[in-house]
Short mmCIF file of C-alpha atoms in Angstrom, two decimals:
data_model
loop_
_atom_site.label_atom_id
_atom_site.label_comp_id
_atom_site.label_asym_id
_atom_site.label_seq_id
_atom_site.Cartn_x
_atom_site.Cartn_y
_atom_site.Cartn_z
CA MET W 1 20.61 13.00 2.23
CA THR W 2 21.08 9.51 3.66
CA THR W 3 21.53 10.92 7.13
CA VAL W 4 18.16 12.61 7.36
CA ASN W 5 15.72 10.70 9.56
CA PRO W 6 13.42 8.64 7.28
CA VAL W 7 10.38 9.77 9.27
CA ALA W 8 11.18 13.36 8.28
CA LYS W 9 11.51 12.36 4.62
CA LEU W 10 8.18 10.55 4.78
CA ALA W 11 6.54 13.53 6.49
CA ALA W 12 8.01 15.98 3.96
CA ALA W 13 6.76 13.94 1.01
CA LEU W 14 3.34 13.61 2.63
CA LEU W 15 3.04 17.34 3.45
CA LEU W 16 3.95 18.25 -0.13
CA ALA W 17 1.56 15.68 -1.58
CA ILE W 18 -1.35 16.82 0.59
CA CYS W 19 -0.84 20.45 -0.50
CA LEU W 20 -0.74 19.42 -4.17
CA VAL W 21 -3.81 17.15 -4.22
CA LEU W 22 -6.05 19.92 -2.87
CA THR W 23 -6.22 21.58 -6.26
CA ILE W 24 -6.23 20.36 -9.85
CA ASP W 25 -4.66 23.04 -12.02
CA TRP W 26 -1.52 23.32 -14.11
CA VAL W 27 -0.10 26.39 -12.30
CA SER W 28 0.39 24.80 -8.86
CA ALA W 29 1.77 21.57 -10.35
CA THR W 30 4.21 23.42 -12.63
CA VAL W 31 5.45 25.68 -9.83
CA ALA W 32 5.95 22.67 -7.54
CA LEU W 33 7.75 20.72 -10.29
CA ALA W 34 10.08 23.64 -11.02
CA LEU W 35 10.97 24.05 -7.33
CA GLU W 36 11.47 20.29 -6.98
CA PHE W 37 13.91 20.20 -9.88
CA VAL W 38 15.92 22.96 -8.19
CA VAL W 39 16.09 20.78 -5.07
CA PHE W 40 16.97 17.67 -7.13
CA ALA W 41 19.87 19.61 -8.68
CA PHE W 42 21.19 20.36 -5.21
CA ILE W 43 21.07 16.84 -3.79
CA ARG W 44 23.16 15.53 -6.72
CA MET W 45 21.52 12.21 -7.27
CA LYS W 46 23.16 10.05 -9.93
CA ALA W 47 21.33 10.62 -13.23
CA ARG W 48 21.11 6.90 -13.99
CA VAL W 49 19.58 6.13 -10.59
CA PHE W 50 17.17 9.04 -10.92
CA TRP W 51 15.80 8.02 -14.33
CA LEU W 52 15.69 4.33 -13.51
CA ARG W 53 13.81 4.76 -10.24
CA THR W 54 11.43 7.43 -11.51
CA LEU W 55 10.63 5.54 -14.72
CA PRO W 56 7.31 4.13 -13.40
CA VAL W 57 6.16 7.68 -12.62
CA TRP W 58 7.06 8.89 -16.12
CA ILE W 59 5.08 6.00 -17.61
CA ALA W 60 2.07 6.31 -15.32
CA ALA W 61 1.62 10.08 -15.60
CA PRO W 62 0.68 10.24 -19.32
CA LEU W 63 -1.56 7.16 -18.96
CA THR W 64 -3.54 8.88 -16.20
CA GLY W 65 -3.65 11.96 -18.41
CA VAL W 66 -5.19 9.98 -21.29
CA THR W 67 -7.94 8.69 -19.00
CA ILE W 68 -8.81 12.21 -17.86
CA ALA W 69 -8.62 13.61 -21.41
CA LEU W 70 -11.19 11.00 -22.50
CA TYR W 71 -13.48 10.99 -19.50
CA GLY W 72 -12.85 14.28 -17.68
CA GLN W 73 -15.53 16.95 -17.34
CA THR W 74 -16.59 18.34 -20.69
CA ASP W 75 -16.13 22.05 -21.23
CA GLY W 76 -15.75 24.26 -24.31
CA ALA W 77 -15.17 22.89 -27.79
CA ILE W 78 -15.49 19.13 -28.31
CA TYR W 79 -12.87 17.55 -30.56
CA PHE W 80 -13.69 13.88 -30.44
CA GLU W 81 -16.58 11.82 -29.22
CA PHE W 82 -17.08 8.07 -28.95
CA ALA W 83 -19.51 6.41 -26.51
CA LEU W 84 -18.71 7.96 -23.11
CA ALA W 85 -15.34 9.30 -24.22
CA ARG W 86 -15.42 12.98 -25.01
CA VAL W 87 -12.27 15.02 -25.59
CA SER W 88 -12.93 18.70 -25.04
CA ASP W 89 -11.09 21.90 -24.09
CA GLY W 90 -12.04 21.31 -20.47
CA SER W 91 -10.92 17.68 -20.31
CA ILE W 92 -7.62 18.46 -22.06
CA THR W 93 -6.87 21.23 -19.56
CA LEU W 94 -7.68 18.82 -16.71
CA ALA W 95 -5.53 16.12 -18.28
CA ILE W 96 -2.49 18.40 -18.54
CA ALA W 97 -2.96 19.44 -14.92
CA THR W 98 -3.27 15.80 -13.86
CA VAL W 99 -0.10 14.71 -15.66
CA LEU W 100 1.88 17.54 -14.08
CA ARG W 101 0.41 16.79 -10.67
CA VAL W 102 1.26 13.08 -10.82
CA LEU W 103 4.85 14.05 -11.68
CA ALA W 104 5.00 16.70 -8.95
CA ILE W 105 3.83 14.19 -6.32
CA GLY W 106 5.56 11.06 -7.60
CA LEU W 107 9.05 12.33 -8.45
CA PRO W 108 9.99 13.83 -5.05
CA ALA W 109 8.52 10.78 -3.31
CA VAL W 110 10.75 8.44 -5.29
CA VAL W 111 13.79 10.66 -4.71
CA LEU W 112 13.10 10.86 -0.97
CA PHE W 113 12.30 7.15 -0.59
CA VAL W 114 15.23 5.77 -2.62
CA SER W 115 17.63 6.25 0.27
CA ILE W 116 15.30 5.03 3.02
CA ASP W 117 16.58 1.98 4.85
CA PRO W 118 13.68 -0.02 6.35
CA THR W 119 15.58 -0.51 9.62
CA ASP W 120 16.13 3.24 10.05
CA LEU W 121 12.51 3.87 9.15
CA ALA W 122 11.30 1.38 11.76
CA ASP W 123 13.58 2.91 14.41
CA GLY W 124 12.23 6.36 13.56
CA LEU W 125 8.58 5.30 13.49
CA ALA W 126 8.82 3.61 16.87
CA GLN W 127 11.08 6.13 18.65
CA ARG W 128 10.07 9.42 17.04
CA ALA W 129 6.57 8.91 15.68
CA LYS W 130 5.79 6.81 18.80
CA LEU W 131 3.98 4.08 16.90
CA PRO W 132 3.54 0.83 18.91
CA ALA W 133 6.98 -0.81 18.93
CA ARG W 134 5.75 -4.41 18.75
CA PHE W 135 3.97 -3.74 15.49
CA VAL W 136 6.69 -1.61 13.93
CA LEU W 137 9.38 -4.18 14.71
CA GLY W 138 7.12 -7.00 13.56
CA ALA W 139 6.65 -5.24 10.24
CA LEU W 140 10.41 -4.70 10.02
CA ALA W 141 10.99 -8.40 10.67
CA GLY W 142 8.60 -9.15 7.82
CA MET W 143 10.36 -6.71 5.54
CA ARG W 144 13.71 -8.27 6.25
CA LEU W 145 12.37 -11.54 4.89
CA VAL W 146 11.95 -10.02 1.41
CA PRO W 147 15.33 -11.28 0.11
CA LEU W 148 14.36 -14.75 1.34
CA PHE W 149 11.03 -14.47 -0.47
CA MET W 150 12.88 -13.62 -3.67
CA GLU W 151 15.07 -16.68 -3.22
CA ASP W 152 12.01 -18.84 -2.51
CA TRP W 153 10.40 -17.52 -5.68
CA ARG W 154 13.39 -18.56 -7.76
CA SER W 155 13.47 -22.00 -6.11
CA LEU W 156 9.77 -22.48 -6.81
CA GLU W 157 10.37 -21.53 -10.42
CA LEU W 158 13.26 -23.97 -10.76
CA ALA W 159 11.27 -26.73 -9.07
CA ARG W 160 8.41 -26.27 -11.52
CA ARG W 161 10.82 -26.21 -14.40
CA ALA W 162 12.43 -29.44 -13.22
CA ARG W 163 9.02 -31.08 -13.06
CA GLY W 164 8.31 -29.87 -16.56
CA VAL W 165 5.24 -27.85 -15.61
CA ALA W 166 6.69 -24.39 -16.09
CA ASP W 167 6.38 -23.92 -19.82
CA THR W 168 2.68 -23.42 -20.42
CA GLY W 169 -0.06 -21.44 -18.69
CA ARG W 170 2.01 -18.56 -17.44
CA ILE W 171 -0.77 -16.83 -15.50
CA ARG W 172 -1.85 -20.06 -13.82
CA ARG W 173 1.74 -20.80 -12.92
CA ILE W 174 2.30 -17.39 -11.39
CA ALA W 175 -0.88 -17.71 -9.33
CA GLY W 176 0.15 -21.15 -8.09
CA GLN W 177 3.63 -19.94 -7.28
CA ALA W 178 2.29 -16.91 -5.44
CA PHE W 179 0.16 -19.20 -3.29
CA ALA W 180 3.13 -21.44 -2.55
CA LEU W 181 5.13 -18.35 -1.62
CA PHE W 182 2.42 -17.33 0.85
CA VAL W 183 2.52 -20.81 2.43
CA LEU W 184 6.30 -20.70 2.75
CA SER W 185 6.29 -17.16 4.13
CA ILE W 186 3.64 -17.92 6.76
CA ARG W 187 5.59 -21.00 7.86
CA ARG W 188 8.73 -18.88 8.11
CA GLY W 189 6.79 -16.19 9.96
CA SER W 190 5.44 -18.67 12.54
CA ALA W 191 8.93 -20.03 13.19
CA LEU W 192 10.32 -16.50 13.37
CA ALA W 193 7.64 -15.53 15.89
CA THR W 194 8.64 -18.41 18.16
CA ALA W 195 12.28 -17.40 17.92
CA MET W 196 11.47 -13.75 18.65
CA GLU W 197 9.29 -14.67 21.62
CA ALA W 198 12.04 -16.91 22.99
CA ARG W 199 14.34 -13.89 22.96
CA GLY W 200 11.85 -11.81 24.90
CA PHE W 201 10.12 -9.94 22.09
CA GLY W 202 6.73 -8.74 23.25
CA ALA W 203 7.59 -9.14 26.94
CA PRO W 204 5.92 -6.53 29.17
CA ALA W 205 9.20 -4.78 30.04
CA GLN W 206 10.55 -1.34 29.28
CA ARG W 207 12.05 -1.45 25.79
CA THR W 208 15.47 0.03 25.14
CA TRP W 209 16.83 0.74 21.69
CA ALA W 210 20.03 -0.55 20.14
CA ARG W 211 20.03 2.24 17.57
CA GLU W 212 19.11 5.77 18.53
CA SER W 213 16.96 7.47 15.90
CA PRO W 214 18.46 10.95 15.52
CA TRP W 215 16.23 13.99 15.20
CA GLY W 216 17.45 17.57 14.91
CA SER W 217 17.17 20.81 12.99
CA ARG W 218 17.95 19.07 9.71
CA GLU W 219 14.80 16.99 10.01
CA TRP W 220 12.67 20.07 10.64
CA LEU W 221 14.34 21.75 7.67
CA VAL W 222 13.49 18.90 5.30
CA MET W 223 9.88 18.92 6.48
CA ALA W 224 9.72 22.71 6.15
CA ALA W 225 11.08 22.45 2.60
CA GLY W 226 8.37 19.96 1.64
CA LEU W 227 5.63 22.07 3.18
CA SER W 228 6.86 25.35 1.73
CA ILE W 229 7.06 23.98 -1.83
CA GLY W 230 3.45 22.89 -1.40
CA LEU W 231 2.38 26.26 0.04
CA VAL W 232 4.18 28.26 -2.67
CA ALA W 233 2.44 26.13 -5.29
CA ILE W 234 -0.95 26.77 -3.66
CA ALA W 235 -0.23 30.50 -3.39
CA ALA W 236 0.73 30.63 -7.08
CA ALA W 237 -2.51 28.87 -8.03
CA VAL W 238 -4.66 31.20 -5.92
CA LEU W 239 -2.90 34.37 -7.11
CA SER W 240 -3.13 33.36 -10.77
CA GLY W 241 -6.82 32.54 -10.31
CA ARG W 242 -6.33 28.90 -11.35
CA TRP W 243 -7.12 27.40 -7.92
CA ASN W 244 -9.53 24.55 -8.55
CA PHE W 245 -10.50 22.70 -5.36
CA ILE W 246 -10.90 18.94 -5.86
CA VAL W 247 -14.21 18.64 -4.00
CA GLY W 248 -17.16 20.41 -5.58
CA PRO W 249 -17.72 21.67 -9.10
CA MET B 1 13.39 -22.35 53.74
CA THR B 2 10.80 -21.09 51.39
CA THR B 3 11.16 -18.26 48.98
CA THR B 4 8.20 -16.20 48.09
CA LEU B 5 7.74 -14.50 44.82
CA THR B 6 7.29 -10.78 45.15
CA THR B 7 4.82 -10.80 42.33
CA PRO B 8 2.64 -13.75 41.48
CA PRO B 9 3.22 -15.13 38.01
CA ALA B 10 0.75 -13.78 35.52
CA THR B 11 -1.96 -16.35 35.05
CA THR B 12 -4.47 -14.18 33.23
CA THR B 13 -6.09 -15.87 30.30
CA PRO B 14 -5.07 -13.92 27.23
CA SER B 15 -7.87 -11.87 25.78
CA ARG B 16 -9.27 -12.96 22.46
CA PHE B 17 -8.56 -9.44 21.24
CA ARG B 18 -4.95 -9.19 22.36
CA TRP B 19 -2.34 -9.63 19.65
CA ARG B 20 0.12 -12.46 20.32
CA VAL B 21 3.63 -12.18 18.89
CA VAL B 22 2.81 -14.79 16.26
CA ASP B 23 -0.21 -12.70 15.22
CA ILE B 24 1.96 -9.64 14.72
CA VAL B 25 4.73 -11.43 12.86
CA VAL B 26 2.45 -13.45 10.59
CA ALA B 27 0.27 -10.39 9.89
CA SER B 28 3.46 -8.54 8.96
CA VAL B 29 4.66 -11.37 6.74
CA ILE B 30 1.30 -11.53 4.95
CA GLY B 31 1.39 -7.74 4.58
CA VAL B 32 4.90 -7.76 3.12
CA ALA B 33 4.18 -10.64 0.74
CA SER B 34 0.98 -8.87 -0.36
CA GLY B 35 3.02 -5.69 -0.83
CA LEU B 36 5.20 -7.57 -3.32
CA VAL B 37 2.04 -8.61 -5.19
CA PHE B 38 1.00 -4.92 -5.16
CA VAL B 39 4.32 -3.94 -6.71
CA ALA B 40 3.85 -6.47 -9.50
CA TRP B 41 0.28 -5.25 -10.02
CA ASN B 42 1.41 -1.58 -10.00
CA VAL B 43 3.31 -2.35 -13.19
CA ALA B 44 0.92 -4.89 -14.73
CA SER B 45 -2.37 -3.15 -13.95
CA ASN B 46 -2.21 -0.54 -16.70
CA PRO B 47 -1.81 -2.88 -19.70
CA VAL B 48 -4.25 -5.41 -18.18
CA THR B 49 -7.08 -3.09 -17.20
CA ASP B 50 -6.80 -0.45 -19.93
CA PRO B 51 -8.85 -2.57 -22.37
CA LEU B 52 -11.56 -2.66 -19.69
CA ALA B 53 -11.39 1.13 -19.46
CA ALA B 54 -11.74 1.33 -23.23
CA LEU B 55 -14.83 -0.88 -23.02
CA LEU B 56 -16.49 1.24 -20.35
CA PRO B 57 -14.60 4.01 -18.55
CA GLY B 58 -14.27 3.30 -14.85
CA LEU B 59 -14.37 -0.45 -15.37
CA GLN B 60 -10.61 -0.56 -14.71
CA ALA B 61 -11.44 -0.32 -11.00
CA LEU B 62 -12.44 -4.01 -11.18
CA GLY B 63 -8.73 -4.83 -11.18
CA GLY B 64 -8.20 -2.66 -8.11
CA GLY B 65 -9.12 -5.70 -6.02
CA PHE B 66 -5.51 -6.84 -6.31
CA TRP B 67 -4.59 -3.79 -4.19
CA LEU B 68 -7.29 -4.53 -1.64
CA PHE B 69 -6.82 -8.15 -0.64
CA ALA B 70 -3.99 -7.59 1.86
CA GLY B 71 -6.27 -6.20 4.57
CA VAL B 72 -9.00 -8.80 4.20
CA LEU B 73 -6.56 -11.72 3.98
CA THR B 74 -4.61 -10.58 7.05
CA ALA B 75 -7.81 -10.09 9.03
CA ILE B 76 -9.35 -13.48 8.25
CA VAL B 77 -6.08 -15.25 9.06
CA VAL B 78 -5.10 -13.59 12.37
CA ARG B 79 -8.63 -12.48 13.40
CA LYS B 80 -7.68 -9.56 15.65
CA PRO B 81 -9.03 -6.01 15.81
CA GLY B 82 -7.02 -3.75 13.55
CA ALA B 83 -5.63 -6.61 11.46
CA ALA B 84 -7.22 -5.41 8.22
CA LEU B 85 -5.87 -1.90 8.67
CA TYR B 86 -2.44 -3.19 9.71
CA GLY B 87 -2.10 -5.68 6.85
CA GLU B 88 -3.13 -3.15 4.22
CA MET B 89 -0.83 -0.47 5.68
CA VAL B 90 2.21 -2.78 5.74
CA ALA B 91 1.53 -3.79 2.13
CA ALA B 92 1.07 -0.14 1.10
CA THR B 93 4.33 0.79 2.83
CA VAL B 94 6.23 -1.91 0.93
CA SER B 95 4.65 -0.68 -2.30
CA ALA B 96 5.54 2.95 -1.55
CA LEU B 97 9.10 2.20 -0.43
CA ILE B 98 9.89 0.18 -3.55
CA GLY B 99 8.58 3.19 -5.45
CA ASN B 100 5.41 3.80 -7.45
CA GLN B 101 3.62 6.61 -9.22
CA TRP B 102 1.45 7.54 -6.22
CA GLY B 103 4.28 8.31 -3.83
CA PRO B 104 3.38 8.88 -0.18
CA LEU B 105 -0.31 8.97 -1.06
CA THR B 106 -0.07 5.17 -1.36
CA LEU B 107 -0.11 5.28 2.44
CA VAL B 108 -3.26 7.42 2.46
CA SER B 109 -4.95 5.00 0.07
CA GLY B 110 -3.79 2.02 2.12
CA ALA B 111 -5.16 3.55 5.31
CA VAL B 112 -8.58 4.33 3.82
CA GLN B 113 -8.86 0.93 2.08
CA GLY B 114 -7.78 -0.86 5.23
CA LEU B 115 -10.31 1.10 7.28
CA GLY B 116 -13.04 0.21 4.80
CA ALA B 117 -12.43 -3.51 5.40
CA GLU B 118 -11.77 -3.00 9.12
CA LEU B 119 -15.13 -1.31 9.70
CA VAL B 120 -17.00 -4.32 8.29
CA PHE B 121 -15.21 -6.74 10.63
CA ALA B 122 -15.82 -4.32 13.51
CA ILE B 123 -19.56 -4.17 12.74
CA PHE B 124 -19.61 -7.95 13.24
CA LEU B 125 -17.70 -7.37 16.53
CA TYR B 126 -14.73 -9.41 15.26
CA THR B 127 -16.65 -12.64 15.80
CA ASN B 128 -17.75 -13.56 12.29
CA TRP B 129 -15.07 -14.60 9.79
CA ARG B 130 -17.22 -16.43 7.29
CA VAL B 131 -17.11 -15.96 3.54
CA GLY B 132 -20.03 -13.50 3.51
CA VAL B 133 -18.31 -11.11 5.88
CA ALA B 134 -15.05 -11.44 3.96
CA ILE B 135 -16.89 -10.42 0.79
CA LEU B 136 -18.53 -7.49 2.58
CA ALA B 137 -15.11 -6.42 3.85
CA GLY B 138 -13.86 -6.54 0.27
CA VAL B 139 -16.74 -4.28 -0.72
CA GLY B 140 -15.81 -1.91 2.13
CA ALA B 141 -12.20 -1.80 0.93
CA GLY B 142 -13.45 -1.19 -2.63
CA LEU B 143 -15.56 1.71 -1.46
CA GLY B 144 -12.51 3.14 0.31
CA MET B 145 -10.49 2.82 -2.90
CA ALA B 146 -13.20 4.55 -4.95
CA VAL B 147 -13.34 7.46 -2.51
CA THR B 148 -9.57 8.04 -2.45
CA ASP B 149 -8.99 7.42 -6.17
CA LEU B 150 -11.81 9.68 -7.30
CA THR B 151 -10.79 12.58 -5.06
CA LEU B 152 -7.01 12.24 -5.41
CA TRP B 153 -6.47 11.02 -8.97
CA TYR B 154 -9.64 11.51 -11.01
CA PRO B 155 -11.02 14.81 -9.72
CA GLY B 156 -13.29 16.53 -12.18
CA SER B 157 -14.63 13.29 -13.64
CA ASP B 158 -18.12 13.12 -15.06
CA THR B 159 -20.91 11.56 -12.99
CA PRO B 160 -21.20 8.39 -15.17
CA PHE B 161 -17.49 7.76 -14.71
CA VAL B 162 -17.80 8.22 -10.94
CA MET B 163 -20.73 5.77 -10.78
CA VAL B 164 -19.07 3.11 -12.94
CA TYR B 165 -15.78 3.47 -11.08
CA THR B 166 -17.37 3.15 -7.63
CA ILE B 167 -19.48 0.12 -8.54
CA SER B 168 -16.54 -1.58 -10.31
CA ALA B 169 -14.32 -0.97 -7.30
CA MET B 170 -16.89 -2.56 -5.00
CA VAL B 171 -17.43 -5.57 -7.30
CA GLY B 172 -13.67 -6.03 -7.77
CA GLY B 173 -13.24 -5.74 -4.00
CA ALA B 174 -15.96 -8.32 -3.35
CA LEU B 175 -14.56 -10.87 -5.81
CA ILE B 176 -10.81 -10.44 -5.54
CA ALA B 177 -10.29 -8.99 -2.07
CA GLY B 178 -13.23 -10.81 -0.49
CA LEU B 179 -13.90 -14.16 -2.15
CA LEU B 180 -10.38 -14.83 -3.42
CA SER B 181 -8.84 -13.96 -0.04
CA TRP B 182 -11.26 -16.32 1.69
CA LEU B 183 -10.43 -19.12 -0.74
CA ALA B 184 -6.73 -18.40 -0.25
CA MET B 185 -7.19 -18.52 3.53
CA ARG B 186 -8.92 -21.91 3.24
CA GLY B 187 -6.14 -23.15 0.97
CA LEU B 188 -3.49 -21.92 3.40
CA ALA B 189 -5.29 -23.63 6.27
CA ARG B 190 -5.41 -26.91 4.29
CA THR B 191 -1.64 -26.88 3.91
CA GLY B 192 -1.29 -26.72 7.69
CA ALA B 193 0.53 -23.38 7.56
CA LEU B 194 -2.06 -21.78 9.85
CA HIS B 195 -1.84 -24.36 12.65
CA ARG B 196 -1.25 -21.62 15.22
CA PHE B 197 -4.42 -19.76 14.28
CA ALA B 198 -8.10 -20.32 14.78
CA ALA B 199 -8.41 -20.15 11.01
CA GLY B 200 -6.20 -23.22 10.67
CA ARG B 201 -7.73 -25.22 13.53
CA GLU B 202 -11.22 -24.77 12.11
CA ILE B 203 -10.23 -26.70 8.99
CA ALA B 204 -8.21 -29.29 10.89
CA LYS B 205 -11.28 -30.23 12.92
CA ARG B 206 -13.13 -31.28 9.79
CA VAL B 207 -10.42 -33.60 8.52
#
């Protein structure tokens, strides 16, 4: 799984997601989820890693569902009503479909993205997706500063603690620290830009690549898998008569 | 003996619209740092804005501004065409790679929100970077967020919800993505961190 080109993983996740957002019904989402779990079983991800990384999705899905259950389109019997909130047969059906859909889109994305290395992704985006290299590599340079940002954040925290200003006003402190982090990161970025320019980055010459970004049948296969799960889900929804296009009534 | 250069050294004055290396790197850095703020907000937004949603459904979009500021902030710092779109996309990519509930559609949202802000700066032909335009750009980003959120995540919502959500998104965009970004830009310029940008020199002149 780690050897598949990240661009293919991104494309596969995107193809699947685009298929699934076209309709809001429980059939397509359930079919997609079932197929995804078959794939998850095959790639043998560690259970601990899987649950830990997908935890935000498991938390967010029911919360979205509650919103839709309360404020979704009213249809059939009404069970509960307060101000604008109205829980009905229709909104509950929509809510179930929404929860399943968030899971069906979010889970494979997390699984596919967990193993993406930003450097490989940048190589793929520039060499395979043919995005402008200066921008892709600039973004990669920024991304590689993240560990430094984390360190800066801890230093800022310690500095505030040492000055005795860290104990009250948590929100204010976080805002102030975030601003300081932006100042530090822009200073670092300006210095980094000078260093990169000194080494010829952005020069109008033909760029060559230190790392080849591989692309073969495996990449096409991953993309085909993503697309076909999406298409099977759509087909199931249409055949069962549950297809419910997102635009329009 | 004299040697002649085969090609004369390039003496063209750089276009105001061409991205220098420092523009690209600093835009990237702002995008990445904003992406980290997005990640924090991805987790914090639900408990913080749910009471708003309980008050009036759709009001939670007010807090969406914390997902919209990356584009506006990047644009008003580096002041190049495409900066809003680029900054928002980099931030969205960081958010998606770290992992969130929206998966690859984070990138779709980032693109539409970035475009919303970008269009406003483009309408002013990339010459006006004052607070009013920044606020308008925030509104544009908010409109982009409302469009993507309502079609992708809240399809089948009632009309009142759609109205409240859209207006909240635009107000949140104006205040957080527009005004707050502009204030942040001014603050950054005051620290001297933007000395290589027009944004920083503007402030320096007044001192």
